[in-house]
PDB file of C-alpha atoms and ligand atoms in Angstrom:
ATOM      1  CA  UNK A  21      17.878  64.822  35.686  1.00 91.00           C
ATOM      2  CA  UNK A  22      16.259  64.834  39.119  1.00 96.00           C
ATOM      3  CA  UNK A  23      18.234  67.608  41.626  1.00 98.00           C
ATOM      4  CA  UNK A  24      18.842  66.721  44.874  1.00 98.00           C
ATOM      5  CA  UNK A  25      20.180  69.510  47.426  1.00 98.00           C
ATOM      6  CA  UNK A  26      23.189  68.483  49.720  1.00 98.00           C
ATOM      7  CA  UNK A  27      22.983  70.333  52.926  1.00 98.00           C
ATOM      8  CA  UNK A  28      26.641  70.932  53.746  1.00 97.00           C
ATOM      9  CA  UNK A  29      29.816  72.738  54.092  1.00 95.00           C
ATOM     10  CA  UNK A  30      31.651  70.280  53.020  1.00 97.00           C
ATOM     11  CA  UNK A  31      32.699  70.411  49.134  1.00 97.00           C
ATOM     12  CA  UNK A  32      33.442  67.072  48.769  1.00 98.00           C
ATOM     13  CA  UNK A  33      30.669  65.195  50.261  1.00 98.00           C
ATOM     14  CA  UNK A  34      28.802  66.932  47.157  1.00 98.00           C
ATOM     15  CA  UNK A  35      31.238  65.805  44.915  1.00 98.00           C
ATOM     16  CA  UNK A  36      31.282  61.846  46.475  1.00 98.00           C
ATOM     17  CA  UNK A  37      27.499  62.700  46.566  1.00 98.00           C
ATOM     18  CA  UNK A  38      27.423  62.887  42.324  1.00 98.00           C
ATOM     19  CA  UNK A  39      30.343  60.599  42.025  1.00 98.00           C
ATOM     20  CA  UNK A  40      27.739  57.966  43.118  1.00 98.00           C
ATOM     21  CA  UNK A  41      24.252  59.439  42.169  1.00 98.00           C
ATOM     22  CA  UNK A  42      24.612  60.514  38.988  1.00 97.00           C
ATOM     23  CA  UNK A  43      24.624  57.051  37.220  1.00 97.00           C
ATOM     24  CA  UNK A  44      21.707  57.021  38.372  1.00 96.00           C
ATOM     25  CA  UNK A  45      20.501  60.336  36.757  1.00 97.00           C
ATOM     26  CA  UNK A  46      20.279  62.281  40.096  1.00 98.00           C
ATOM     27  CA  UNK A  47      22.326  65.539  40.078  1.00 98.00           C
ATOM     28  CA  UNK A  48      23.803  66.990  43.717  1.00 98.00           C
ATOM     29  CA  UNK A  49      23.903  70.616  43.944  1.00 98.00           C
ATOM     30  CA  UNK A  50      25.322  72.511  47.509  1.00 98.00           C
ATOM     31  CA  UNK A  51      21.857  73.809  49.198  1.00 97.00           C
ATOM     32  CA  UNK A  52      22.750  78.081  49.651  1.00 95.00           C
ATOM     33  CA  UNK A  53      21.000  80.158  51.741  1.00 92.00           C
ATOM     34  CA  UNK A  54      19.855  77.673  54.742  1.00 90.00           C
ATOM     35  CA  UNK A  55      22.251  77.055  57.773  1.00 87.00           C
ATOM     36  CA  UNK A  56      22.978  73.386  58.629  1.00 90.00           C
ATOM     37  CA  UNK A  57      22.525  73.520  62.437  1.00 91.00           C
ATOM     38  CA  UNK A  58      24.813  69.947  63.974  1.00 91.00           C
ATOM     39  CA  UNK A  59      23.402  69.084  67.595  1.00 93.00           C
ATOM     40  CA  UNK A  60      25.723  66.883  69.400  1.00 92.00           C
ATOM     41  CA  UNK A  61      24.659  63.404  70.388  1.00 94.00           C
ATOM     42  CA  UNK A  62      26.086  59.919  70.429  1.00 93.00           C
ATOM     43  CA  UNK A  63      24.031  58.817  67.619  1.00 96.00           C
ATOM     44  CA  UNK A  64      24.631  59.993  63.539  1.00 98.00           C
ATOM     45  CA  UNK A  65      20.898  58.959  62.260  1.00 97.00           C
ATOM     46  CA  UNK A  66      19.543  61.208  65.152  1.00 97.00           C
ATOM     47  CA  UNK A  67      22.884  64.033  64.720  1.00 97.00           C
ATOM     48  CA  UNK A  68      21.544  64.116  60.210  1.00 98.00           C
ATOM     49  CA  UNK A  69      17.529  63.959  61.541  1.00 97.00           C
ATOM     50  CA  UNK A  70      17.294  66.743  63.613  1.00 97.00           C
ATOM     51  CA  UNK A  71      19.933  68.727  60.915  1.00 97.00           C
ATOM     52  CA  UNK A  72      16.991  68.103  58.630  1.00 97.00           C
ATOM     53  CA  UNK A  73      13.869  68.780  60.608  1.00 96.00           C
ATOM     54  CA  UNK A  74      15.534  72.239  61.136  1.00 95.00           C
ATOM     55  CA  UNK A  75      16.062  72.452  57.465  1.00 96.00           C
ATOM     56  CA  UNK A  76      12.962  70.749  55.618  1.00 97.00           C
ATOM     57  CA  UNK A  77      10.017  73.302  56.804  1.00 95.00           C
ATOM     58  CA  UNK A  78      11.848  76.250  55.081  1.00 92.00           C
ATOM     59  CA  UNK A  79      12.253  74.961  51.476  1.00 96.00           C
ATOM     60  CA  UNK A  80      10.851  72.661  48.946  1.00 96.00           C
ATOM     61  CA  UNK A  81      14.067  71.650  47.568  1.00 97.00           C
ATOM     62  CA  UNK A  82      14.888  67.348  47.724  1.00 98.00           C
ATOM     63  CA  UNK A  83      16.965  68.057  50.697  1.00 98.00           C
ATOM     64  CA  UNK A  84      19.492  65.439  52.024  1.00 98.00           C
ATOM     65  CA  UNK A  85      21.960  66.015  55.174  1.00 98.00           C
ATOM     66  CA  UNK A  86      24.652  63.856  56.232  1.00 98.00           C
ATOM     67  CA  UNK A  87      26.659  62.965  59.446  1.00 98.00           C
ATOM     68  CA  UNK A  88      29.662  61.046  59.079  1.00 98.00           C
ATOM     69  CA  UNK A  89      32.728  60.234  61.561  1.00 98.00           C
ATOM     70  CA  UNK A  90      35.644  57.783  62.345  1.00 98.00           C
ATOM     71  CA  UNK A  91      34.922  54.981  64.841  1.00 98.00           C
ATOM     72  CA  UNK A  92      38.659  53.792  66.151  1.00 98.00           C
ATOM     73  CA  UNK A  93      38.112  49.800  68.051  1.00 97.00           C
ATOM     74  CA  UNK A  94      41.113  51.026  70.751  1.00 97.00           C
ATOM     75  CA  UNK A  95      39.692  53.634  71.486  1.00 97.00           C
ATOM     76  CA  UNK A  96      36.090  52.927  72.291  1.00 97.00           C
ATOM     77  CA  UNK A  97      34.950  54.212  69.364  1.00 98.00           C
ATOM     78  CA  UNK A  98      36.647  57.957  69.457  1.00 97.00           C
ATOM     79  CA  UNK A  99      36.416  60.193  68.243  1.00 98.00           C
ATOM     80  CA  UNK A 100      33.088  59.029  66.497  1.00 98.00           C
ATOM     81  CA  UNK A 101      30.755  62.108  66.490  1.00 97.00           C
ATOM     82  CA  UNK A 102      33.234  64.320  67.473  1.00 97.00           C
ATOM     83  CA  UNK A 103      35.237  63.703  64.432  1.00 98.00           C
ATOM     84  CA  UNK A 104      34.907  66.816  62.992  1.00 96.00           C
ATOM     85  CA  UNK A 105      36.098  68.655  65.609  1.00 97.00           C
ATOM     86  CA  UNK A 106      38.723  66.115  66.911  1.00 98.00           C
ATOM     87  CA  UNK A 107      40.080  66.738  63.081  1.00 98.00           C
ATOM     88  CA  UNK A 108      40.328  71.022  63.524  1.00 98.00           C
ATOM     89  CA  UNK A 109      42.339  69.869  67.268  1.00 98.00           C
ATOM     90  CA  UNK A 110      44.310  67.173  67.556  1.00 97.00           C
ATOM     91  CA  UNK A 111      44.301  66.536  63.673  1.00 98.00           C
ATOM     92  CA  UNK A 112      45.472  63.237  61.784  1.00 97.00           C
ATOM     93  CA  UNK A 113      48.511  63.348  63.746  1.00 97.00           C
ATOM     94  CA  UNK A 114      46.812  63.234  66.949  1.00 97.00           C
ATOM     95  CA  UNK A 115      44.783  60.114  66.562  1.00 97.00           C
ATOM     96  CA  UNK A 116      48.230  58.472  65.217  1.00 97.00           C
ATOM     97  CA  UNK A 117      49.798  59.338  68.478  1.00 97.00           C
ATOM     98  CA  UNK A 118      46.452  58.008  70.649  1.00 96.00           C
ATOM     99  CA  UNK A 119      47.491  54.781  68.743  1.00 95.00           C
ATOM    100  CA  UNK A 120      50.942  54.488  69.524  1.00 90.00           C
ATOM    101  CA  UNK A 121      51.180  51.759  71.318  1.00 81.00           C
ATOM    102  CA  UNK A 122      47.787  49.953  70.696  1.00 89.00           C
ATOM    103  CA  UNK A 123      47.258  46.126  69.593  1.00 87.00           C
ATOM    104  CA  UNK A 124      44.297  47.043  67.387  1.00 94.00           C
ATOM    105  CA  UNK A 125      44.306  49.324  64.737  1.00 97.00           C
ATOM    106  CA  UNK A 126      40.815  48.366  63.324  1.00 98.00           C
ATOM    107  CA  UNK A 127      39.008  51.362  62.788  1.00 98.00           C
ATOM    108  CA  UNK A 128      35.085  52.041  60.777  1.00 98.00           C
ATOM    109  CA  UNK A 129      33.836  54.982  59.331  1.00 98.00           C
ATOM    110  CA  UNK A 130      30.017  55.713  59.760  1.00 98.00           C
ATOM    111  CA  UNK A 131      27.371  57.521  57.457  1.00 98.00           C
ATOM    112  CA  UNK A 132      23.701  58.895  58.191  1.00 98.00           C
ATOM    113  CA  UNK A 133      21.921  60.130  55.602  1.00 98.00           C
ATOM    114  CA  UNK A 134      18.178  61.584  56.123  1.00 98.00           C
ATOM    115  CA  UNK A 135      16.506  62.916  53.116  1.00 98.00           C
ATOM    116  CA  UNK A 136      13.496  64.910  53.040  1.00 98.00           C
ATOM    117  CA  UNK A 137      11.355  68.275  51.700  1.00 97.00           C
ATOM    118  CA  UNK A 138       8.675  70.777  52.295  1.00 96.00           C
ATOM    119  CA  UNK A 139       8.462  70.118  56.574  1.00 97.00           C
ATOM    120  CA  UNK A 140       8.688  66.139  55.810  1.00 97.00           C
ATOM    121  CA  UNK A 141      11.671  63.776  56.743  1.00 98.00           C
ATOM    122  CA  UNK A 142      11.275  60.917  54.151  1.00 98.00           C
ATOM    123  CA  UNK A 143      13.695  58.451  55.069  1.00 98.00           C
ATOM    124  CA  UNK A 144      17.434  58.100  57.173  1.00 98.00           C
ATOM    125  CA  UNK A 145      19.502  55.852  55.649  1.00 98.00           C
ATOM    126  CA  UNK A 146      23.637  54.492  57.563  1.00 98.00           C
ATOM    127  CA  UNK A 147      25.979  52.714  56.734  1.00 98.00           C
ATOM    128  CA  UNK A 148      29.494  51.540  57.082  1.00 98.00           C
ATOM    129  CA  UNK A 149      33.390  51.265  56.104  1.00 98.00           C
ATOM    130  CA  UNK A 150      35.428  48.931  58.621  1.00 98.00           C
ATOM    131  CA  UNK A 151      38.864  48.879  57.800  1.00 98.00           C
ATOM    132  CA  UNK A 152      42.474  49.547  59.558  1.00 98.00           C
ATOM    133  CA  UNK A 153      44.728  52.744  60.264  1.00 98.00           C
ATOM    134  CA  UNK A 154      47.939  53.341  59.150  1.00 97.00           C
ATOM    135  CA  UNK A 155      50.849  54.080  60.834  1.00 95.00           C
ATOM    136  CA  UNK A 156      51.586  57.658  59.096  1.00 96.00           C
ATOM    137  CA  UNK A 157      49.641  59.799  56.792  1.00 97.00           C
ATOM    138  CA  UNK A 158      49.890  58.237  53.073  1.00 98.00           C
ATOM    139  CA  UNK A 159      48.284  60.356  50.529  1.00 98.00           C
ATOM    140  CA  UNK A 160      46.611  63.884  49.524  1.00 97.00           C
ATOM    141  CA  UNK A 161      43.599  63.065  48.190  1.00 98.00           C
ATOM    142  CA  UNK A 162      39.942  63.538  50.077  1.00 97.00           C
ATOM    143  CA  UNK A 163      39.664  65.104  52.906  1.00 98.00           C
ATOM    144  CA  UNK A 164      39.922  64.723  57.093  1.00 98.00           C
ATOM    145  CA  UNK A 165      40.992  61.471  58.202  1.00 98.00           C
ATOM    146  CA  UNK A 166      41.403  59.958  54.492  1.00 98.00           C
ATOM    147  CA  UNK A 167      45.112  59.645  54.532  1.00 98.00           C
ATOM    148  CA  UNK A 168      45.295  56.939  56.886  1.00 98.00           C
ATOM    149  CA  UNK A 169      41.719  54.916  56.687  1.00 98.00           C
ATOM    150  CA  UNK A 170      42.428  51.766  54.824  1.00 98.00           C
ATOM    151  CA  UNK A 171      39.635  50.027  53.829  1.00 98.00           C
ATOM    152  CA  UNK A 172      38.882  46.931  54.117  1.00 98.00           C
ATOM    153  CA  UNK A 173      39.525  44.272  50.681  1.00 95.00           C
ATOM    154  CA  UNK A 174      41.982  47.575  49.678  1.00 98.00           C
ATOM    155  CA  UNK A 175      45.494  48.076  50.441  1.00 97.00           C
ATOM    156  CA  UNK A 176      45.558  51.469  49.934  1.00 98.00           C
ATOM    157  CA  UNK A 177      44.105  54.554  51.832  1.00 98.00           C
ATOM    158  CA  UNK A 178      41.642  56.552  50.757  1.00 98.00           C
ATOM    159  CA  UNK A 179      43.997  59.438  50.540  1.00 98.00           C
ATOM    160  CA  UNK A 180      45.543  57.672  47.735  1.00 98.00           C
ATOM    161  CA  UNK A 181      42.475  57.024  45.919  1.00 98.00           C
ATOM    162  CA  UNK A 182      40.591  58.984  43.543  1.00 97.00           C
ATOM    163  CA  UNK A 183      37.024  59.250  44.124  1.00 98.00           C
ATOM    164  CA  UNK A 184      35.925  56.656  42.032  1.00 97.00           C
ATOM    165  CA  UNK A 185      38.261  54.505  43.463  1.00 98.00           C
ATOM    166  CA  UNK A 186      36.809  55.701  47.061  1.00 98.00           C
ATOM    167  CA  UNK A 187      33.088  55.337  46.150  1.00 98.00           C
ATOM    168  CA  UNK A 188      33.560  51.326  45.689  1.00 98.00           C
ATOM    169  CA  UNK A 189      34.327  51.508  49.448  1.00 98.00           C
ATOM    170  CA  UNK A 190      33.273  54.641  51.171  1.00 98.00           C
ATOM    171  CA  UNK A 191      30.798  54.535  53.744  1.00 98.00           C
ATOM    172  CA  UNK A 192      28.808  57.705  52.466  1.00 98.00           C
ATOM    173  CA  UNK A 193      28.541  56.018  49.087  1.00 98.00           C
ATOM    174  CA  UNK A 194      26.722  53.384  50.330  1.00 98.00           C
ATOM    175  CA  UNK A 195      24.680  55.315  52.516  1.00 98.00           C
ATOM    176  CA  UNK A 196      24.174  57.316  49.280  1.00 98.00           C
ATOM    177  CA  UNK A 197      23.290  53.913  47.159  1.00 98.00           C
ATOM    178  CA  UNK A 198      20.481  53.099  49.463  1.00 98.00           C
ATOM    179  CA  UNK A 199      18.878  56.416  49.041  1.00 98.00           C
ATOM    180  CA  UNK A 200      18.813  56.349  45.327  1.00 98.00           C
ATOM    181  CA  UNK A 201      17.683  52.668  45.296  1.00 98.00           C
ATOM    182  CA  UNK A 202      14.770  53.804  47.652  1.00 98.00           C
ATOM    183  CA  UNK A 203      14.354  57.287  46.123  1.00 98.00           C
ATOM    184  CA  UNK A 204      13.836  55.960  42.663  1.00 97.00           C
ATOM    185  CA  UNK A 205      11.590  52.983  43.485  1.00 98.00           C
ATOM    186  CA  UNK A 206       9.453  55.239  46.179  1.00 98.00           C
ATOM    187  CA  UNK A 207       8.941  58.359  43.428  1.00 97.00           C
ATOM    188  CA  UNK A 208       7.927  55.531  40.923  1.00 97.00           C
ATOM    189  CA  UNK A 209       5.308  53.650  43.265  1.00 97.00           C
ATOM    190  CA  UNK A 210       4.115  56.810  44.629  1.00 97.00           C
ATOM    191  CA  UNK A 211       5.382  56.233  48.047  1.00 97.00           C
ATOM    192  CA  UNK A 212       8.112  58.838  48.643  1.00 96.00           C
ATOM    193  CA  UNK A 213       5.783  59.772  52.386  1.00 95.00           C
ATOM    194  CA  UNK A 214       4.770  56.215  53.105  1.00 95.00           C
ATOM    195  CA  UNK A 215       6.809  56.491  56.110  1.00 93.00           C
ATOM    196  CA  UNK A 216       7.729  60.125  56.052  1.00 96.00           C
ATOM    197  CA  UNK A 217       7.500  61.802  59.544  1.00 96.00           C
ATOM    198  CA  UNK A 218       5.971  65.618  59.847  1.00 95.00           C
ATOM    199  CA  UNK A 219       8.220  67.840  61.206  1.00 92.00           C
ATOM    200  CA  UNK A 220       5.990  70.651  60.352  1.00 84.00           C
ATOM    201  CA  UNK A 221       2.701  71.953  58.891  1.00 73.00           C
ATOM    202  CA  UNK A 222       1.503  73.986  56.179  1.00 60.00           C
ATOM    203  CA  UNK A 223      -0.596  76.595  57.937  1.00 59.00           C
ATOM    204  CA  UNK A 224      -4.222  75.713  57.565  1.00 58.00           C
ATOM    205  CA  UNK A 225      -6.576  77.952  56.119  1.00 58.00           C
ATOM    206  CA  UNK A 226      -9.684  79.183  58.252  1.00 48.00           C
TER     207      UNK A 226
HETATM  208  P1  ITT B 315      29.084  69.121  57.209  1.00 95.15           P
HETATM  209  O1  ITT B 315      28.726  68.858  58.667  1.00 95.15           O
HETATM  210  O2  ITT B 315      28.997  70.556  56.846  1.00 95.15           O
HETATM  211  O3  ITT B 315      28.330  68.220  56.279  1.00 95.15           O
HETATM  212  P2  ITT B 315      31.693  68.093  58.017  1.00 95.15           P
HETATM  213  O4  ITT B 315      32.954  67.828  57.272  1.00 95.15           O
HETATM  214  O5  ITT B 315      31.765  68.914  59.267  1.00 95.15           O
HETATM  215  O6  ITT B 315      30.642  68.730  56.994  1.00 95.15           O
HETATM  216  P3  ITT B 315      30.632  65.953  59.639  1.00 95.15           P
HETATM  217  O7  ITT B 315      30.066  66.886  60.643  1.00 95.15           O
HETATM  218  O8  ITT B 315      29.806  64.806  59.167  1.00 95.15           O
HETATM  219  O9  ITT B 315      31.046  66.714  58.301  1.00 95.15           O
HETATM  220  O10 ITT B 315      32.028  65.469  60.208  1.00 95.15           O
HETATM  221  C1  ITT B 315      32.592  64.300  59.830  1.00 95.15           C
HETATM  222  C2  ITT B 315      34.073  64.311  60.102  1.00 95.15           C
HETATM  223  O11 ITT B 315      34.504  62.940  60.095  1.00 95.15           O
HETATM  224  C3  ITT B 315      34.856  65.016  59.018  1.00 95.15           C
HETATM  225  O12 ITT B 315      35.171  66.326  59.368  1.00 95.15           O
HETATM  226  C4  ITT B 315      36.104  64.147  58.873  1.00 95.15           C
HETATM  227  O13 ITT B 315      37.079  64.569  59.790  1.00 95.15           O
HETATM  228  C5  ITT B 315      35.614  62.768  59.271  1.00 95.15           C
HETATM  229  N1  ITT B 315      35.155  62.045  58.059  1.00 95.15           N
HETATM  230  C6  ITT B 315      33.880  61.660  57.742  1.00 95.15           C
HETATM  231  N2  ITT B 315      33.842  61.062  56.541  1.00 95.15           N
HETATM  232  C7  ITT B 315      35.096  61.076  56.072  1.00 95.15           C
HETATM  233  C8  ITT B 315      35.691  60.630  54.879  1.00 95.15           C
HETATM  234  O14 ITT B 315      34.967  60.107  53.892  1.00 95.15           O
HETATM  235  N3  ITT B 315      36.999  60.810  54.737  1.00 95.15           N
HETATM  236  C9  ITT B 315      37.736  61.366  55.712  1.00 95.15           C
HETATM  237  N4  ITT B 315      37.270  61.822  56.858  1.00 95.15           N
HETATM  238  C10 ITT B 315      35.939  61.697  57.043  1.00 95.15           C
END
């Protein structure tokens, strides 16, 4: 079993995380000990990159980070990277009532994922879940804006799903898939820091 450490707070990204990587024999473990540090920018790849280049030159742990959040058509694409926080204030309830009265209620979730290790980001991988909000909270299951996120092809939310139900659709799952297609194929061919970009140096020797 390879081990992969998931930078995060977040208990059940880890838990999606081996939901979808353990078929293919990688095991997620929570990474203790070093801070996740989330700058705030417009753009996930660049929010889960800098996460890791403040991670990667203190450990040699497989090291992934992830930034996630809910893009909502109506409103121009809020709360985005702000979800987080936008879920502590105005909660689920709060982007209901921004949608009261709107047309639209077509809605994506986005995923970064950047993996790297010892001062090296190896690869950033994003991708995406369009689907539609509901009109009130349906389900306990997940976590932050889960209970009223329908995916698209599903006519459930993913509050009422169980993970495995979740993975076939979530957009961290396939961010997640194209890291473990990569990862295994790059540590096979040798080429896990073909394109990996130094974030810092061993110190050199004199
Ligand atoms: P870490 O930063 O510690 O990894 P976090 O939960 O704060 O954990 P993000 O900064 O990536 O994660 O914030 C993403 C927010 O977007 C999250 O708090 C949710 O409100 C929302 N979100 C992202 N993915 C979601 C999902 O699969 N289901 C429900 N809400 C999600």
């Amino acid at each position: 079993m390879i081990e992969f450490y998931f930078a995060t707070g977040n208990e059940h990204k880890v838990a999606e995380a081996n939901a979808v990587l353990s078929p293919h024999k990688i095991k997620v473990k929570k990474l203790e000990g070093i801070e996740k540090l989330e700058i705030q920018h417009t753009n996930l790849e660049e929010i889960a990159k800098t996460a890791l280049t403040l991670i990667v030159p203190n450990t040699d742990k497989l090291v992934l980070v992830e930034d996630s959040g809910l893009f909502v058509h109506e409103l121009n694409g809020f709360p985005g990277p702000y979800s987080s926080y936008v879920f502590e204030t105005l909660g689920v309830d709060g982007i209901l009532k921004l949608l009261n009265d709107s047309k639209s209620r077509k809605a994506e979730f986005r995923s970064s994922v950047s993996f790297g290790t010892k001062g090296k980001i190896f690869a950033t991988f994003s991708s995406v879940s369009e689907g539609t909000l509901t009109t009130q909270a349906k389900g306990d299951n997940g976590f932050g804006f889960d209970p009223i996120f329908v995916p698209m092809w599903a006519s459930k939310t993913f509050g009422q799903m169980d993970l495995n139900e979740k993975i076939v659709y979530s957009h961290r799952s396939k961010a997640l898939k194209k890291l473990a297609l990569w990862y295994l194929n790059a540590a096979k061919t040798n080429t896990l820091e073909e394109n990996a970009i130094v974030v810092s140096q061993a110190p050199q020797n004199k």
